[in-house]
PDB file of C-alpha atoms and ligand atoms in Angstrom:
ATOM      1  CA  UNK A   1       9.907  12.412  14.031  1.00  0.00           C
ATOM      2  CA  UNK A   2      12.068  12.626  11.277  1.00  0.00           C
ATOM      3  CA  UNK A   3      11.745  10.869   7.046  1.00  0.00           C
ATOM      4  CA  UNK A   4      14.734   8.909   8.040  1.00  0.00           C
ATOM      5  CA  UNK A   5      12.749   7.227  11.077  1.00  0.00           C
ATOM      6  CA  UNK A   6       9.519   7.288   9.381  1.00  0.00           C
ATOM      7  CA  UNK A   7       9.810   6.841   5.489  1.00  0.00           C
ATOM      8  CA  UNK A   8      11.792   4.204   3.417  1.00  0.00           C
ATOM      9  CA  UNK A   9      12.812   4.867  -0.001  1.00  0.00           C
ATOM     10  CA  UNK A  10      11.242   2.387  -2.348  1.00  0.00           C
ATOM     11  CA  UNK A  11      11.323   2.294  -5.934  1.00  0.00           C
ATOM     12  CA  UNK A  12      13.254   5.907  -5.792  1.00  0.00           C
ATOM     13  CA  UNK A  13      10.244   7.870  -3.437  1.00  0.00           C
ATOM     14  CA  UNK A  14       9.621   8.006   0.036  1.00  0.00           C
ATOM     15  CA  UNK A  15       6.936   6.082   1.132  1.00  0.00           C
ATOM     16  CA  UNK A  16       5.775   5.745   4.396  1.00  0.00           C
ATOM     17  CA  UNK A  17       6.449   2.463   6.435  1.00  0.00           C
ATOM     18  CA  UNK A  18       4.094   2.917   9.019  1.00  0.00           C
ATOM     19  CA  UNK A  19       1.860   1.786   6.272  1.00  0.00           C
ATOM     20  CA  UNK A  20       3.350   0.034   3.992  1.00  0.00           C
ATOM     21  CA  UNK A  21       5.365  -2.701   5.498  1.00  0.00           C
ATOM     22  CA  UNK A  22       8.425  -5.014   3.116  1.00  0.00           C
ATOM     23  CA  UNK A  23       5.634  -7.923   3.101  1.00  0.00           C
ATOM     24  CA  UNK A  24       2.974  -5.568   2.038  1.00  0.00           C
ATOM     25  CA  UNK A  25       5.262  -4.252  -0.847  1.00  0.00           C
ATOM     26  CA  UNK A  26       6.359  -8.036  -2.205  1.00  0.00           C
ATOM     27  CA  UNK A  27       2.644  -8.633  -2.165  1.00  0.00           C
ATOM     28  CA  UNK A  28       1.539  -6.124  -4.333  1.00  0.00           C
ATOM     29  CA  UNK A  29       4.752  -6.648  -6.638  1.00  0.00           C
ATOM     30  CA  UNK A  30       3.794 -10.386  -7.015  1.00  0.00           C
ATOM     31  CA  UNK A  31      -0.555  -9.910  -7.028  1.00  0.00           C
ATOM     32  CA  UNK A  32      -2.367 -10.666 -10.600  1.00  0.00           C
ATOM     33  CA  UNK A  33      -4.429  -8.565 -11.999  1.00  0.00           C
ATOM     34  CA  UNK A  34      -7.234  -9.169 -14.304  1.00  0.00           C
ATOM     35  CA  UNK A  35      -8.287  -7.506 -17.377  1.00  0.00           C
ATOM     36  CA  UNK A  36     -11.530  -6.661 -15.305  1.00  0.00           C
ATOM     37  CA  UNK A  37      -9.360  -5.090 -12.792  1.00  0.00           C
ATOM     38  CA  UNK A  38     -10.006  -0.718 -12.399  1.00  0.00           C
ATOM     39  CA  UNK A  39      -7.249   0.556 -10.997  1.00  0.00           C
ATOM     40  CA  UNK A  40      -7.972   4.387  -9.496  1.00  0.00           C
ATOM     41  CA  UNK A  41      -4.269   5.683  -9.506  1.00  0.00           C
ATOM     42  CA  UNK A  42      -3.875   9.328  -7.621  1.00  0.00           C
ATOM     43  CA  UNK A  43      -0.684  11.094  -5.999  1.00  0.00           C
ATOM     44  CA  UNK A  44      -1.803  11.295  -2.798  1.00  0.00           C
ATOM     45  CA  UNK A  45      -4.340  14.924  -1.716  1.00  0.00           C
ATOM     46  CA  UNK A  46      -6.056  14.318  -5.387  1.00  0.00           C
ATOM     47  CA  UNK A  47      -9.386  13.044  -4.143  1.00  0.00           C
ATOM     48  CA  UNK A  48      -8.810   9.428  -3.957  1.00  0.00           C
ATOM     49  CA  UNK A  49     -11.143   8.567  -0.768  1.00  0.00           C
ATOM     50  CA  UNK A  50     -13.727  10.279  -2.751  1.00  0.00           C
ATOM     51  CA  UNK A  51     -13.197   8.145  -6.022  1.00  0.00           C
ATOM     52  CA  UNK A  52     -13.072   4.968  -3.947  1.00  0.00           C
ATOM     53  CA  UNK A  53     -16.403   5.705  -2.173  1.00  0.00           C
ATOM     54  CA  UNK A  54     -18.020   6.646  -5.936  1.00  0.00           C
ATOM     55  CA  UNK A  55     -16.932   4.186  -8.523  1.00  0.00           C
ATOM     56  CA  UNK A  56     -17.683   1.788  -5.602  1.00  0.00           C
ATOM     57  CA  UNK A  57     -21.569   2.855  -5.563  1.00  0.00           C
ATOM     58  CA  UNK A  58     -21.700   2.993  -9.366  1.00  0.00           C
ATOM     59  CA  UNK A  59     -20.652  -0.940  -9.097  1.00  0.00           C
ATOM     60  CA  UNK A  60     -22.788  -1.632  -6.387  1.00  0.00           C
ATOM     61  CA  UNK A  61     -25.648   0.153  -8.817  1.00  0.00           C
ATOM     62  CA  UNK A  62     -26.895   2.704  -6.404  1.00  0.00           C
ATOM     63  CA  UNK A  63     -27.606   0.651  -3.638  1.00  0.00           C
ATOM     64  CA  UNK A  64     -25.782   2.259  -0.809  1.00  0.00           C
ATOM     65  CA  UNK A  65     -25.899  -0.467   1.814  1.00  0.00           C
ATOM     66  CA  UNK A  66     -22.209  -1.697   1.383  1.00  0.00           C
ATOM     67  CA  UNK A  67     -21.444   1.854   1.695  1.00  0.00           C
ATOM     68  CA  UNK A  68     -23.087   2.697   4.832  1.00  0.00           C
ATOM     69  CA  UNK A  69     -21.328  -0.962   6.238  1.00  0.00           C
ATOM     70  CA  UNK A  70     -17.905  -1.583   5.133  1.00  0.00           C
ATOM     71  CA  UNK A  71     -15.333   0.798   5.326  1.00  0.00           C
ATOM     72  CA  UNK A  72     -14.472   2.272   2.073  1.00  0.00           C
ATOM     73  CA  UNK A  73     -10.815   1.091   2.149  1.00  0.00           C
ATOM     74  CA  UNK A  74     -12.050  -2.995   2.397  1.00  0.00           C
ATOM     75  CA  UNK A  75     -14.757  -2.120  -0.661  1.00  0.00           C
ATOM     76  CA  UNK A  76     -11.203  -0.585  -3.104  1.00  0.00           C
ATOM     77  CA  UNK A  77      -8.542  -1.300  -1.468  1.00  0.00           C
ATOM     78  CA  UNK A  78      -5.263   0.208  -2.143  1.00  0.00           C
ATOM     79  CA  UNK A  79      -2.806  -1.815  -3.534  1.00  0.00           C
ATOM     80  CA  UNK A  80       0.545  -0.668  -1.173  1.00  0.00           C
ATOM     81  CA  UNK A  81      -1.100  -0.903   1.779  1.00  0.00           C
ATOM     82  CA  UNK A  82      -0.618  -3.062   4.930  1.00  0.00           C
ATOM     83  CA  UNK A  83      -3.845  -4.900   5.042  1.00  0.00           C
ATOM     84  CA  UNK A  84      -4.179  -5.290   1.204  1.00  0.00           C
ATOM     85  CA  UNK A  85      -2.768  -8.756   1.539  1.00  0.00           C
ATOM     86  CA  UNK A  86      -5.591  -9.614   3.948  1.00  0.00           C
ATOM     87  CA  UNK A  87      -8.847  -8.584   2.043  1.00  0.00           C
ATOM     88  CA  UNK A  88      -8.990 -11.686  -0.013  1.00  0.00           C
ATOM     89  CA  UNK A  89      -8.228  -9.997  -3.457  1.00  0.00           C
ATOM     90  CA  UNK A  90      -8.122 -13.711  -5.111  1.00  0.00           C
ATOM     91  CA  UNK A  91     -10.952 -14.826  -4.097  1.00  0.00           C
ATOM     92  CA  UNK A  92     -13.080 -11.618  -5.164  1.00  0.00           C
ATOM     93  CA  UNK A  93     -15.417 -11.673  -8.425  1.00  0.00           C
ATOM     94  CA  UNK A  94     -14.863  -9.881 -11.261  1.00  0.00           C
ATOM     95  CA  UNK A  95     -14.758  -6.853 -11.880  1.00  0.00           C
ATOM     96  CA  UNK A  96     -12.689  -5.527  -8.945  1.00  0.00           C
ATOM     97  CA  UNK A  97     -11.736  -2.521  -8.004  1.00  0.00           C
ATOM     98  CA  UNK A  98      -8.830  -1.065  -6.334  1.00  0.00           C
ATOM     99  CA  UNK A  99      -7.044   1.833  -5.741  1.00  0.00           C
ATOM    100  CA  UNK A 100      -2.731   3.062  -5.463  1.00  0.00           C
ATOM    101  CA  UNK A 101      -0.300   5.865  -5.133  1.00  0.00           C
ATOM    102  CA  UNK A 102       2.337   4.410  -7.218  1.00  0.00           C
ATOM    103  CA  UNK A 103       3.988   6.017 -10.062  1.00  0.00           C
ATOM    104  CA  UNK A 104       3.206   4.651 -13.646  1.00  0.00           C
ATOM    105  CA  UNK A 105       6.938   3.202 -13.460  1.00  0.00           C
ATOM    106  CA  UNK A 106       6.946   1.490 -10.382  1.00  0.00           C
ATOM    107  CA  UNK A 107       3.499  -0.577 -11.072  1.00  0.00           C
ATOM    108  CA  UNK A 108       4.236  -4.168 -11.097  1.00  0.00           C
ATOM    109  CA  UNK A 109       4.686  -6.616 -14.230  1.00  0.00           C
ATOM    110  CA  UNK A 110       1.386  -8.131 -14.157  1.00  0.00           C
ATOM    111  CA  UNK A 111       0.102  -4.375 -14.436  1.00  0.00           C
ATOM    112  CA  UNK A 112       1.833  -4.008 -17.539  1.00  0.00           C
ATOM    113  CA  UNK A 113       0.987  -7.492 -19.030  1.00  0.00           C
ATOM    114  CA  UNK A 114      -2.321  -7.574 -18.714  1.00  0.00           C
ATOM    115  CA  UNK A 115      -3.219  -3.960 -19.086  1.00  0.00           C
ATOM    116  CA  UNK A 116      -6.773  -3.583 -16.420  1.00  0.00           C
ATOM    117  CA  UNK A 117      -8.461  -0.599 -16.296  1.00  0.00           C
ATOM    118  CA  UNK A 118      -7.388   3.108 -15.491  1.00  0.00           C
ATOM    119  CA  UNK A 119      -9.212   5.490 -13.369  1.00  0.00           C
ATOM    120  CA  UNK A 120      -6.582   8.649 -13.339  1.00  0.00           C
ATOM    121  CA  UNK A 121      -7.884  11.298 -11.206  1.00  0.00           C
ATOM    122  CA  UNK A 122      -6.137  14.389 -11.329  1.00  0.00           C
ATOM    123  CA  UNK A 123      -5.825  18.062  -8.401  1.00  0.00           C
ATOM    124  CA  UNK A 124      -4.333  20.972  -8.719  1.00  0.00           C
ATOM    125  CA  UNK A 125      -0.844  20.725  -7.355  1.00  0.00           C
ATOM    126  CA  UNK A 126      -1.377  23.998  -5.480  1.00  0.00           C
ATOM    127  CA  UNK A 127      -4.765  22.375  -4.151  1.00  0.00           C
ATOM    128  CA  UNK A 128      -2.726  19.243  -3.402  1.00  0.00           C
ATOM    129  CA  UNK A 129      -0.003  20.764  -1.467  1.00  0.00           C
ATOM    130  CA  UNK A 130      -2.450  22.228   0.607  1.00  0.00           C
ATOM    131  CA  UNK A 131      -4.638  19.290   1.851  1.00  0.00           C
ATOM    132  CA  UNK A 132      -1.063  17.081   2.170  1.00  0.00           C
ATOM    133  CA  UNK A 133       0.450  20.529   4.174  1.00  0.00           C
ATOM    134  CA  UNK A 134      -2.496  20.088   6.554  1.00  0.00           C
ATOM    135  CA  UNK A 135      -2.640  16.077   6.412  1.00  0.00           C
ATOM    136  CA  UNK A 136       0.715  15.950   7.767  1.00  0.00           C
ATOM    137  CA  UNK A 137      -0.292  17.357  11.393  1.00  0.00           C
ATOM    138  CA  UNK A 138      -2.719  14.821  11.567  1.00  0.00           C
ATOM    139  CA  UNK A 139      -1.596  11.708  10.501  1.00  0.00           C
ATOM    140  CA  UNK A 140       1.210  10.022  13.036  1.00  0.00           C
ATOM    141  CA  UNK A 141       2.636   8.029  10.137  1.00  0.00           C
ATOM    142  CA  UNK A 142       4.176  11.152   8.305  1.00  0.00           C
ATOM    143  CA  UNK A 143       6.459  13.890   9.489  1.00  0.00           C
ATOM    144  CA  UNK A 144       5.019  16.996  10.710  1.00  0.00           C
ATOM    145  CA  UNK A 145       5.715  19.959   8.632  1.00  0.00           C
ATOM    146  CA  UNK A 146       8.206  22.698  10.234  1.00  0.00           C
ATOM    147  CA  UNK A 147       6.890  25.141   7.875  1.00  0.00           C
ATOM    148  CA  UNK A 148       4.843  26.530   4.507  1.00  0.00           C
ATOM    149  CA  UNK A 149       7.687  27.262   3.019  1.00  0.00           C
ATOM    150  CA  UNK A 150       9.899  24.105   4.065  1.00  0.00           C
ATOM    151  CA  UNK A 151       7.430  22.116   3.215  1.00  0.00           C
ATOM    152  CA  UNK A 152       7.183  24.002   0.240  1.00  0.00           C
ATOM    153  CA  UNK A 153      10.809  23.589  -1.168  1.00  0.00           C
ATOM    154  CA  UNK A 154      10.440  19.824  -0.081  1.00  0.00           C
ATOM    155  CA  UNK A 155       6.334  19.181  -2.318  1.00  0.00           C
ATOM    156  CA  UNK A 156       7.905  20.876  -5.552  1.00  0.00           C
ATOM    157  CA  UNK A 157      11.165  18.700  -5.172  1.00  0.00           C
ATOM    158  CA  UNK A 158       9.511  15.326  -4.928  1.00  0.00           C
ATOM    159  CA  UNK A 159      10.899  15.224  -0.957  1.00  0.00           C
ATOM    160  CA  UNK A 160       7.596  13.629   0.192  1.00  0.00           C
ATOM    161  CA  UNK A 161       5.450  10.503   0.118  1.00  0.00           C
ATOM    162  CA  UNK A 162       4.844   9.180  -3.420  1.00  0.00           C
ATOM    163  CA  UNK A 163       7.395  11.565  -4.598  1.00  0.00           C
ATOM    164  CA  UNK A 164       7.221  14.317  -7.292  1.00  0.00           C
ATOM    165  CA  UNK A 165       3.078  15.774  -8.563  1.00  0.00           C
ATOM    166  CA  UNK A 166       4.970  16.542 -11.576  1.00  0.00           C
ATOM    167  CA  UNK A 167       7.274  13.634 -12.127  1.00  0.00           C
ATOM    168  CA  UNK A 168       3.684  10.839 -10.873  1.00  0.00           C
ATOM    169  CA  UNK A 169       0.669  12.780 -12.990  1.00  0.00           C
ATOM    170  CA  UNK A 170       3.247  12.607 -16.445  1.00  0.00           C
ATOM    171  CA  UNK A 171       4.156   9.920 -16.066  1.00  0.00           C
ATOM    172  CA  UNK A 172       0.603   8.567 -16.197  1.00  0.00           C
ATOM    173  CA  UNK A 173      -0.617  10.830 -18.705  1.00  0.00           C
ATOM    174  CA  UNK A 174       1.996   9.708 -21.125  1.00  0.00           C
ATOM    175  CA  UNK A 175       1.025   6.129 -20.909  1.00  0.00           C
ATOM    176  CA  UNK A 176      -2.818   6.839 -20.293  1.00  0.00           C
ATOM    177  CA  UNK A 177      -3.558   5.886 -24.155  1.00  0.00           C
ATOM    178  CA  UNK A 178      -1.958   2.155 -23.714  1.00  0.00           C
ATOM    179  CA  UNK A 179      -4.580   1.079 -21.446  1.00  0.00           C
ATOM    180  CA  UNK A 180      -8.098   1.492 -21.173  1.00  0.00           C
ATOM    181  CA  UNK A 181      -8.434   4.480 -19.180  1.00  0.00           C
ATOM    182  CA  UNK A 182     -10.067   7.592 -17.870  1.00  0.00           C
ATOM    183  CA  UNK A 183      -8.656  10.883 -17.086  1.00  0.00           C
ATOM    184  CA  UNK A 184     -10.950  13.005 -14.194  1.00  0.00           C
ATOM    185  CA  UNK A 185     -10.171  15.922 -12.549  1.00  0.00           C
ATOM    186  CA  UNK A 186     -10.906  16.803  -8.680  1.00  0.00           C
ATOM    187  CA  UNK A 187     -12.074  20.104 -10.082  1.00  0.00           C
ATOM    188  CA  UNK A 188     -14.520  18.812 -12.856  1.00  0.00           C
ATOM    189  CA  UNK A 189     -16.076  16.082  -9.169  1.00  0.00           C
ATOM    190  CA  UNK A 190     -16.856  19.606  -7.238  1.00  0.00           C
ATOM    191  CA  UNK A 191     -18.333  21.379 -10.604  1.00  0.00           C
ATOM    192  CA  UNK A 192     -20.671  18.625 -11.461  1.00  0.00           C
ATOM    193  CA  UNK A 193     -20.710  15.221  -9.600  1.00  0.00           C
ATOM    194  CA  UNK A 194     -24.036  14.097 -11.261  1.00  0.00           C
ATOM    195  CA  UNK A 195     -22.433  14.242 -14.611  1.00  0.00           C
ATOM    196  CA  UNK A 196     -18.830  12.953 -13.082  1.00  0.00           C
ATOM    197  CA  UNK A 197     -21.158   9.745 -12.180  1.00  0.00           C
ATOM    198  CA  UNK A 198     -22.665   9.156 -15.083  1.00  0.00           C
ATOM    199  CA  UNK A 199     -19.212   9.481 -17.154  1.00  0.00           C
ATOM    200  CA  UNK A 200     -17.858   6.965 -14.921  1.00  0.00           C
ATOM    201  CA  UNK A 201     -20.866   4.921 -15.163  1.00  0.00           C
ATOM    202  CA  UNK A 202     -20.203   4.770 -18.717  1.00  0.00           C
ATOM    203  CA  UNK A 203     -16.684   3.604 -18.134  1.00  0.00           C
ATOM    204  CA  UNK A 204     -17.155   1.163 -16.178  1.00  0.00           C
ATOM    205  CA  UNK A 205     -19.569  -0.285 -18.170  1.00  0.00           C
ATOM    206  CA  UNK A 206     -22.427   0.126 -15.855  1.00  0.00           C
ATOM    207  CA  UNK A 207     -25.746   1.367 -16.519  1.00  0.00           C
ATOM    208  CA  UNK A 208     -27.698   3.871 -14.038  1.00  0.00           C
ATOM    209  CA  UNK A 209     -30.933   5.221 -13.476  1.00  0.00           C
ATOM    210  CA  UNK A 210     -30.963   8.850 -12.812  1.00  0.00           C
ATOM    211  CA  UNK A 211     -32.385   8.323  -9.856  1.00  0.00           C
ATOM    212  CA  UNK A 212     -29.112   6.019  -9.216  1.00  0.00           C
ATOM    213  CA  UNK A 213     -27.183   9.015 -10.375  1.00  0.00           C
ATOM    214  CA  UNK A 214     -28.335  11.358  -7.583  1.00  0.00           C
ATOM    215  CA  UNK A 215     -28.314   8.474  -4.674  1.00  0.00           C
ATOM    216  CA  UNK A 216     -24.927   7.847  -5.345  1.00  0.00           C
ATOM    217  CA  UNK A 217     -24.626  11.968  -5.756  1.00  0.00           C
ATOM    218  CA  UNK A 218     -25.781  13.021  -3.355  1.00  0.00           C
ATOM    219  CA  UNK A 219     -24.293   9.707  -0.959  1.00  0.00           C
ATOM    220  CA  UNK A 220     -20.422  11.111  -2.117  1.00  0.00           C
ATOM    221  CA  UNK A 221     -20.885  14.649  -1.217  1.00  0.00           C
ATOM    222  CA  UNK A 222     -18.533  15.725   0.750  1.00  0.00           C
ATOM    223  CA  UNK A 223     -20.570  16.390   4.435  1.00  0.00           C
ATOM    224  CA  UNK A 224     -22.088  12.754   3.374  1.00  0.00           C
ATOM    225  CA  UNK A 225     -19.267  11.360   3.617  1.00  0.00           C
ATOM    226  CA  UNK A 226     -17.261  13.363   6.592  1.00  0.00           C
ATOM    227  CA  UNK A 227     -20.435  12.001   8.563  1.00  0.00           C
ATOM    228  CA  UNK A 228     -20.501   8.697   7.152  1.00  0.00           C
ATOM    229  CA  UNK A 229     -18.164   6.437   9.434  1.00  0.00           C
ATOM    230  CA  UNK A 230     -17.547   3.951   6.675  1.00  0.00           C
ATOM    231  CA  UNK A 231     -15.975   6.324   4.180  1.00  0.00           C
ATOM    232  CA  UNK A 232     -14.116   9.352   6.916  1.00  0.00           C
ATOM    233  CA  UNK A 233     -11.614   6.846   8.351  1.00  0.00           C
ATOM    234  CA  UNK A 234     -13.361   6.676  12.051  1.00  0.00           C
ATOM    235  CA  UNK A 235     -12.620   2.908  11.142  1.00  0.00           C
ATOM    236  CA  UNK A 236      -9.051   2.996   9.964  1.00  0.00           C
ATOM    237  CA  UNK A 237      -6.822   1.481  13.114  1.00  0.00           C
ATOM    238  CA  UNK A 238      -7.053   3.602  16.003  1.00  0.00           C
ATOM    239  CA  UNK A 239      -4.208   6.444  16.271  1.00  0.00           C
ATOM    240  CA  UNK A 240      -2.677   7.014  12.758  1.00  0.00           C
ATOM    241  CA  UNK A 241      -4.718   9.279  11.194  1.00  0.00           C
ATOM    242  CA  UNK A 242      -7.175  11.604  12.908  1.00  0.00           C
ATOM    243  CA  UNK A 243     -10.895  10.888  11.371  1.00  0.00           C
ATOM    244  CA  UNK A 244     -12.410  13.758  11.939  1.00  0.00           C
ATOM    245  CA  UNK A 245      -9.679  15.853   9.875  1.00  0.00           C
ATOM    246  CA  UNK A 246      -9.329  13.640   7.317  1.00  0.00           C
ATOM    247  CA  UNK A 247     -12.195  15.519   5.112  1.00  0.00           C
ATOM    248  CA  UNK A 248     -10.581  19.126   5.745  1.00  0.00           C
ATOM    249  CA  UNK A 249     -12.671  21.397   3.734  1.00  0.00           C
ATOM    250  CA  UNK A 250     -13.446  19.284   0.224  1.00  0.00           C
ATOM    251  CA  UNK A 251     -12.428  22.978  -1.566  1.00  0.00           C
ATOM    252  CA  UNK A 252     -10.845  24.087  -4.863  1.00  0.00           C
ATOM    253  CA  UNK A 253      -8.480  27.336  -4.208  1.00  0.00           C
ATOM    254  CA  UNK A 254      -7.651  26.464  -0.822  1.00  0.00           C
ATOM    255  CA  UNK A 255      -4.349  27.262  -1.929  1.00  0.00           C
ATOM    256  CA  UNK A 256      -4.979  31.005  -2.096  1.00  0.00           C
ATOM    257  CA  UNK A 257      -5.284  30.447   2.100  1.00  0.00           C
ATOM    258  CA  UNK A 258      -2.360  29.161   2.738  1.00  0.00           C
ATOM    259  CA  UNK A 259       0.324  30.436   0.326  1.00  0.00           C
ATOM    260  CA  UNK A 260       2.053  33.567   0.572  1.00  0.00           C
ATOM    261  CA  UNK A 261       2.332  35.502  -3.397  1.00  0.00           C
ATOM    262  CA  UNK A 262       5.744  35.465  -3.598  1.00  0.00           C
ATOM    263  CA  UNK A 263       5.387  31.104  -2.922  1.00  0.00           C
ATOM    264  CA  UNK A 264       2.809  31.575  -5.262  1.00  0.00           C
ATOM    265  CA  UNK A 265       4.896  33.289  -7.651  1.00  0.00           C
ATOM    266  CA  UNK A 266       7.729  30.440  -7.093  1.00  0.00           C
ATOM    267  CA  UNK A 267       5.262  27.259  -7.210  1.00  0.00           C
ATOM    268  CA  UNK A 268       4.148  28.747 -10.695  1.00  0.00           C
ATOM    269  CA  UNK A 269       7.420  29.142 -11.561  1.00  0.00           C
ATOM    270  CA  UNK A 270       8.590  25.363 -10.590  1.00  0.00           C
ATOM    271  CA  UNK A 271       4.849  24.259 -12.333  1.00  0.00           C
ATOM    272  CA  UNK A 272       5.267  26.014 -15.516  1.00  0.00           C
ATOM    273  CA  UNK A 273       8.941  24.768 -16.481  1.00  0.00           C
ATOM    274  CA  UNK A 274       8.045  21.172 -15.015  1.00  0.00           C
ATOM    275  CA  UNK A 275       4.951  21.049 -16.963  1.00  0.00           C
ATOM    276  CA  UNK A 276       6.904  22.444 -20.179  1.00  0.00           C
ATOM    277  CA  UNK A 277       6.214  19.954 -22.226  1.00  0.00           C
ATOM    278  CA  UNK A 278       3.012  18.921 -21.453  1.00  0.00           C
ATOM    279  CA  UNK A 279       0.717  19.439 -24.153  1.00  0.00           C
ATOM    280  CA  UNK A 280      -2.878  18.963 -22.451  1.00  0.00           C
ATOM    281  CA  UNK A 281      -4.844  21.895 -20.832  1.00  0.00           C
ATOM    282  CA  UNK A 282      -5.614  20.567 -17.101  1.00  0.00           C
ATOM    283  CA  UNK A 283      -8.896  22.451 -15.864  1.00  0.00           C
ATOM    284  CA  UNK A 284      -6.550  24.994 -13.354  1.00  0.00           C
ATOM    285  CA  UNK A 285      -3.835  26.078 -16.378  1.00  0.00           C
TER     286      UNK A 285
HETATM  287  S1  PPS B   1      -5.341  10.340   0.976  1.00  0.00           S
HETATM  288  O1  PPS B   1      -5.054  10.688   1.951  1.00  0.00           O
HETATM  289  O2  PPS B   1      -4.586  10.406  -0.266  1.00  0.00           O
HETATM  290  O3  PPS B   1      -6.083   9.148   0.484  1.00  0.00           O
HETATM  291  O4  PPS B   1      -6.642  11.512   0.461  1.00  0.00           O
HETATM  292  P1  PPS B   1      -6.976  11.717  -0.779  1.00  0.00           P
HETATM  293  O5  PPS B   1      -8.513  11.144  -0.797  1.00  0.00           O
HETATM  294  O6  PPS B   1      -6.546  11.408  -2.050  1.00  0.00           O
HETATM  295  O7  PPS B   1      -7.753  13.730  -1.117  1.00  0.00           O
HETATM  296  C1  PPS B   1      -7.869  13.557   0.582  1.00  0.00           C
HETATM  297  C2  PPS B   1      -8.531  15.017   0.019  1.00  0.00           C
HETATM  298  O8  PPS B   1      -9.906  14.912  -0.440  1.00  0.00           O
HETATM  299  C3  PPS B   1     -11.272  15.541  -0.047  1.00  0.00           C
HETATM  300  N1  PPS B   1     -12.496  14.938  -0.119  1.00  0.00           N
HETATM  301  C4  PPS B   1     -13.359  15.221  -0.648  1.00  0.00           C
HETATM  302  N2  PPS B   1     -14.057  16.475  -1.221  1.00  0.00           N
HETATM  303  C5  PPS B   1     -14.746  16.749  -1.769  1.00  0.00           C
HETATM  304  N3  PPS B   1     -15.560  16.076  -2.027  1.00  0.00           N
HETATM  305  C6  PPS B   1     -15.351  15.115  -1.004  1.00  0.00           C
HETATM  306  N4  PPS B   1     -16.415  14.038  -0.933  1.00  0.00           N
HETATM  307  C7  PPS B   1     -14.261  14.303  -0.898  1.00  0.00           C
HETATM  308  N5  PPS B   1     -13.486  13.036  -0.382  1.00  0.00           N
HETATM  309  C8  PPS B   1     -12.568  13.509   0.526  1.00  0.00           C
HETATM  310  C9  PPS B   1     -10.485  16.060   1.380  1.00  0.00           C
HETATM  311  O9  PPS B   1     -11.330  16.575   2.386  1.00  0.00           O
HETATM  312  C10 PPS B   1      -9.419  16.105   1.185  1.00  0.00           C
HETATM  313  O10 PPS B   1      -8.852  17.432   0.908  1.00  0.00           O
HETATM  314  P2  PPS B   1      -8.958  19.003   1.353  1.00  0.00           P
HETATM  315  O11 PPS B   1      -8.392  19.935   0.693  1.00  0.00           O
HETATM  316  O12 PPS B   1      -7.719  18.428   2.434  1.00  0.00           O
HETATM  317  O13 PPS B   1     -10.018  18.443   1.876  1.00  0.00           O
END
């Protein structure tokens, strides 16, 4: 199916129609945030699900019961998702956890006013591209990719769901100081998940014993999340994606197995140009 059939343009970016019907977008538009909400902000395929599971387990103090009983996407809902308004967010006690793929300039009025906590997860865009390229073939709400080269052009031009990685990351980086916020990379989580859990728990104001940190890191390790029906999308509405392939490889640097030398050089050129005014050095720079 084509982009016209599967996507709508909302606030300047493509979003998959099947996941984000107009009534969900309106509900998000009018949603009331609380100052102690924590909002996980990610460009797609940057480690959203991993962060949803990790923060949920931190909030439960390392008690894995809900992590083995309730789907991740219900414990830490996506604000723009079709099921958001059915998850009783208004009745949930504080502090609430939620996630979004929105760019900063798409965020609703209440978010800008209330300034809740933000956890911004970033990942090497080459690996984001690679993960996204493979995901397109396993999710029926996305347009199937024709070739790597064609999809690369679309990705670099922002003609993919949630638009340009560059605009998304720069937009959020620019405002992080205005919010109680923490930035963390997928790569840092891969390098040392226990340390990442510790830092996240400090940001969230949750004190954890070293045993709890160990337990959470183990629960959130790639293979364990892949096996867990609550975090591997086995509980997603049937047919929308293939749960066996959501947790695909979970590694850093897989782009080297996908991009040709010429494509990687082209990526570097676009990256350098797009990021030339960004002072911040990412772990992959
Ligand atoms: S989505 O569709 O936007 O919500 O995808 P998202 O969750 O942001 O990213 C999916 C990629 O994250 C990988 N993943 C993990 N990596 C390491 N450890 C853990 N626990 C983990 N959980 C998810 C997942 O495998 C996707 O990356 P790729 O490179 O495709 O494997």
